[in-house]
C-alpha positions as MATLAB code, in Angstrom:
seq = 'MKKIKILLAEDDRNLGTVLKAYLDAKGHDTILAMDGEEALKAFYQEDFDFCILDVMMPLKDGFTVAKQIRKSNKSVPILFLTAKSQSQDIISGFNAGGDDYITKPFSMEELMARIKAIMRRTLPNLQEDLTHQIYKIGNYSFDFTSQILKIGDTEFNLTAKESELLKILVENANEVIDRSIILQNVWKDDSYFAARSMDVYISRLRKYLQEDRRVQIINSHKVGFRLVVPED';
ca = [
      93.801  134.688  105.914;
      94.144  131.155  107.225;
      91.627  129.487  109.518;
      91.786  130.733  113.083;
      89.925  129.771  116.258;
      87.913  132.691  117.614;
      86.342  133.250  121.024;
      83.272  135.453  120.521;
      81.686  136.826  123.726;
      78.399  138.619  123.020;
      75.337  138.573  125.285;
      72.926  139.642  122.531;
      71.940  136.210  121.227;
      70.735  137.483  117.860;
      73.880  139.504  117.162;
      76.126  136.759  118.502;
      74.495  134.147  116.293;
      74.819  136.353  113.215;
      78.484  137.137  113.933;
      79.318  133.488  114.559;
      77.616  132.431  111.323;
      79.523  135.099  109.385;
      82.918  134.187  110.866;
      82.284  130.468  110.356;
      81.298  131.160  106.753;
      84.680  132.851  106.319;
      86.283  129.533  107.245;
      87.039  130.188  110.902;
      86.160  128.126  113.986;
      84.077  130.331  116.279;
      82.964  129.584  119.841;
      80.124  131.806  121.100;
      79.872  132.687  124.819;
      76.836  134.541  126.169;
      78.399  136.163  129.248;
      81.789  136.993  130.735;
      82.085  133.946  132.962;
      81.189  131.592  130.110;
      83.806  133.351  127.966;
      86.556  132.846  130.556;
      85.613  129.211  131.059;
      85.838  128.610  127.303;
      89.166  130.454  127.078;
      90.772  128.284  129.751;
      89.502  125.088  128.112;
      90.398  125.821  124.488;
      93.254  127.286  122.486;
      92.104  130.479  120.770;
      93.921  132.535  118.160;
      91.658  135.588  118.544;
      89.152  137.009  121.059;
      86.183  139.275  120.309;
      84.674  140.617  123.534;
      81.536  142.689  123.962;
      82.185  145.335  126.614;
      78.758  145.260  128.285;
      78.088  141.664  129.364;
      76.440  140.123  132.429;
      78.438  138.480  135.246;
      81.766  139.873  133.972;
      82.159  142.752  131.526;
      84.531  142.641  128.577;
      87.234  144.691  130.280;
      87.273  142.313  133.269;
      87.427  139.287  130.969;
      90.321  140.834  129.028;
      92.286  141.513  132.215;
      91.820  137.889  133.314;
      92.897  136.610  129.894;
      96.015  138.767  129.996;
      97.059  137.160  133.288;
      97.594  133.845  131.502;
      98.092  134.935  127.897;
      99.769  138.218  127.006;
      99.781  137.751  123.237;
      96.356  136.536  122.050;
      94.689  139.389  120.091;
      91.621  140.984  121.719;
      89.055  143.096  119.866;
      86.315  144.872  121.848;
      82.750  145.377  120.636;
      81.320  148.514  122.211;
      78.252  150.690  121.928;
      80.272  153.570  123.329;
      82.783  155.758  121.514;
      83.808  158.015  124.409;
      87.558  158.386  124.710;
      87.612  157.162  128.333;
      85.938  153.870  127.369;
      88.381  153.422  124.513;
      91.332  154.098  126.834;
      89.891  151.640  129.379;
      89.781  148.985  126.672;
      93.419  149.439  125.729;
      94.432  149.510  129.400;
      92.595  146.213  129.912;
      94.786  144.583  127.273;
      92.754  145.144  124.107;
      94.383  145.476  120.685;
      91.527  147.354  119.006;
      87.837  148.184  119.295;
      84.871  148.513  116.964;
      81.791  150.613  117.736;
      78.270  149.296  117.194;
      76.638  149.342  114.733;
      79.318  148.075  112.380;
      79.431  146.242  109.076;
      80.694  142.679  108.757;
      83.272  143.935  106.267;
      84.680  146.387  108.833;
      84.830  143.649  111.469;
      86.715  141.326  109.108;
      89.092  144.102  108.082;
      89.953  144.862  111.707;
      90.535  141.176  112.477;
      92.889  140.860  109.510;
      94.762  144.029  110.463;
      95.296  142.842  114.035;
      96.401  139.399  112.856;
      98.970  140.947  110.523;
     100.428  142.891  113.435;
     100.322  140.255  116.136;
     100.495  136.836  114.430;
     102.634  137.215  111.323;
     103.091  133.462  111.043;
      99.438  133.215  109.956;
      99.842  135.459  106.937;
      99.377  133.814  103.585;
     102.407  135.329  101.907;
     105.069  133.744  104.063;
     107.398  131.133  102.587;
     106.462  127.663  103.804;
     108.693  126.208  106.485;
     108.608  122.417  106.303;
     110.356  120.218  108.858;
     110.967  116.471  108.814;
     110.224  114.710  112.110;
     110.869  110.993  111.616;
     108.101  109.848  109.269;
     106.194  113.087  109.808;
     106.388  116.317  107.839;
     105.479  119.544  109.596;
     104.428  122.586  107.562;
     104.760  125.421  110.044;
     103.222  128.055  107.783;
     100.092  125.994  107.061;
     100.108  124.559  110.601;
      99.761  121.010  109.264;
     101.472  117.917  110.676;
     101.302  114.982  108.275;
     102.200  111.305  108.305;
     101.195  109.166  105.330;
      97.633  110.119  104.404;
      96.845  111.447  107.880;
      96.893  115.190  108.502;
      96.590  117.050  111.796;
      95.515  120.694  111.632;
      97.415  122.312  114.498;
      96.482  125.466  116.345;
      98.820  128.454  116.286;
     100.092  127.624  119.780;
     100.653  123.944  118.970;
     102.593  124.966  115.852;
     104.791  127.422  117.747;
     105.531  124.800  120.400;
     106.351  122.064  117.891;
     108.548  124.477  115.924;
     110.750  125.354  118.889;
     111.039  121.649  119.777;
     111.980  120.511  116.258;
     114.470  123.356  115.791;
     116.222  122.048  118.909;
     115.682  118.332  118.181;
     117.495  115.875  120.455;
     118.436  118.664  122.841;
     116.823  119.592  126.156;
     115.063  122.956  125.983;
     114.562  124.721  129.291;
     110.914  125.171  130.279;
     111.448  128.885  130.859;
     112.754  129.356  127.310;
     109.661  127.686  125.855;
     107.356  129.756  128.041;
     109.022  133.025  127.097;
     109.157  132.255  123.373;
     105.761  130.595  122.885;
     103.565  131.870  125.728;
     105.397  135.181  126.305;
     104.669  134.446  129.966;
     106.278  132.299  132.679;
     103.422  132.270  135.181;
     102.078  129.163  136.904;
      99.029  129.150  134.626;
     101.155  129.380  131.484;
     103.295  126.477  132.717;
     100.217  124.309  133.280;
      98.958  125.261  129.822;
     102.305  124.248  128.308;
     102.047  120.797  129.882;
      98.621  120.345  128.279;
     100.010  121.244  124.854;
     102.958  118.902  125.275;
     100.457  116.094  125.899;
      98.572  117.018  122.728;
     101.730  116.934  120.630;
     102.655  113.538  122.055;
      99.303  112.170  120.845;
      99.862  113.580  117.363;
     103.350  112.069  117.190;
     102.538  108.590  118.505;
     102.282  107.079  114.982;
     106.105  106.996  114.749;
     107.484  105.298  117.846;
     110.960  106.655  117.159;
     109.664  110.169  117.800;
     109.143  111.103  121.446;
     108.874  114.188  123.622;
     110.868  113.437  126.758;
     110.286  115.329  129.988;
     113.610  116.148  131.601;
     112.513  116.423  135.236;
     112.332  120.052  136.451;
     114.467  121.177  133.508;
     112.571  121.068  130.234;
     111.657  118.932  127.233;
     113.567  117.089  124.508;
     112.114  116.085  121.152;
     113.771  112.794  120.233;
     113.939  112.210  116.477;
     115.908  109.598  114.502;
     119.272  110.844  113.244;
     119.678  110.906  109.460;
];
């Protein structure tokens, strides 16, 4: 499985530290939050490919955090850590927007297996067995499968969301794409918060692409965006 960015919310410092170390050792980028409010703050500031939420946390519990996440992101995978196995708690987790749960105590191998299973179902573009999709963008090459944008000897490791956004732009190069189409296809959401998030990601892509001045992302006022690339 390719590197993913994981939000880990666990108020038990010892367990959280061990889980973070394990996930990082597996090649992932893990951000540890110690309570529900810290988890939400991190989620709104970063782009995560996966969320692991302890159910019982101070300030905001895992179910509350999941519901808030789902208001702005309906597709990011969420796995709950719970000390309870009662059916009502499990149902509550799924109703809150969770994709799966794991009951404490659990082995690291089981945790990793569940993460991989969820990723296969929800983010197929991150699977290793897909054929590489490589796009030419001026002097850049963009490997969608590996999520790598390259120019000369410089490589940018994109997040899953950045890759999805760049893909829809390059597949419609030199044409204006309506904002609502991008939101529905990349964010699976057309809320105000998703729209603001999209603008942030557009800014990030512009920074990546500034090495070739012929390549630009143009904002068509109140309509959408156009990726300008040189014609062959």
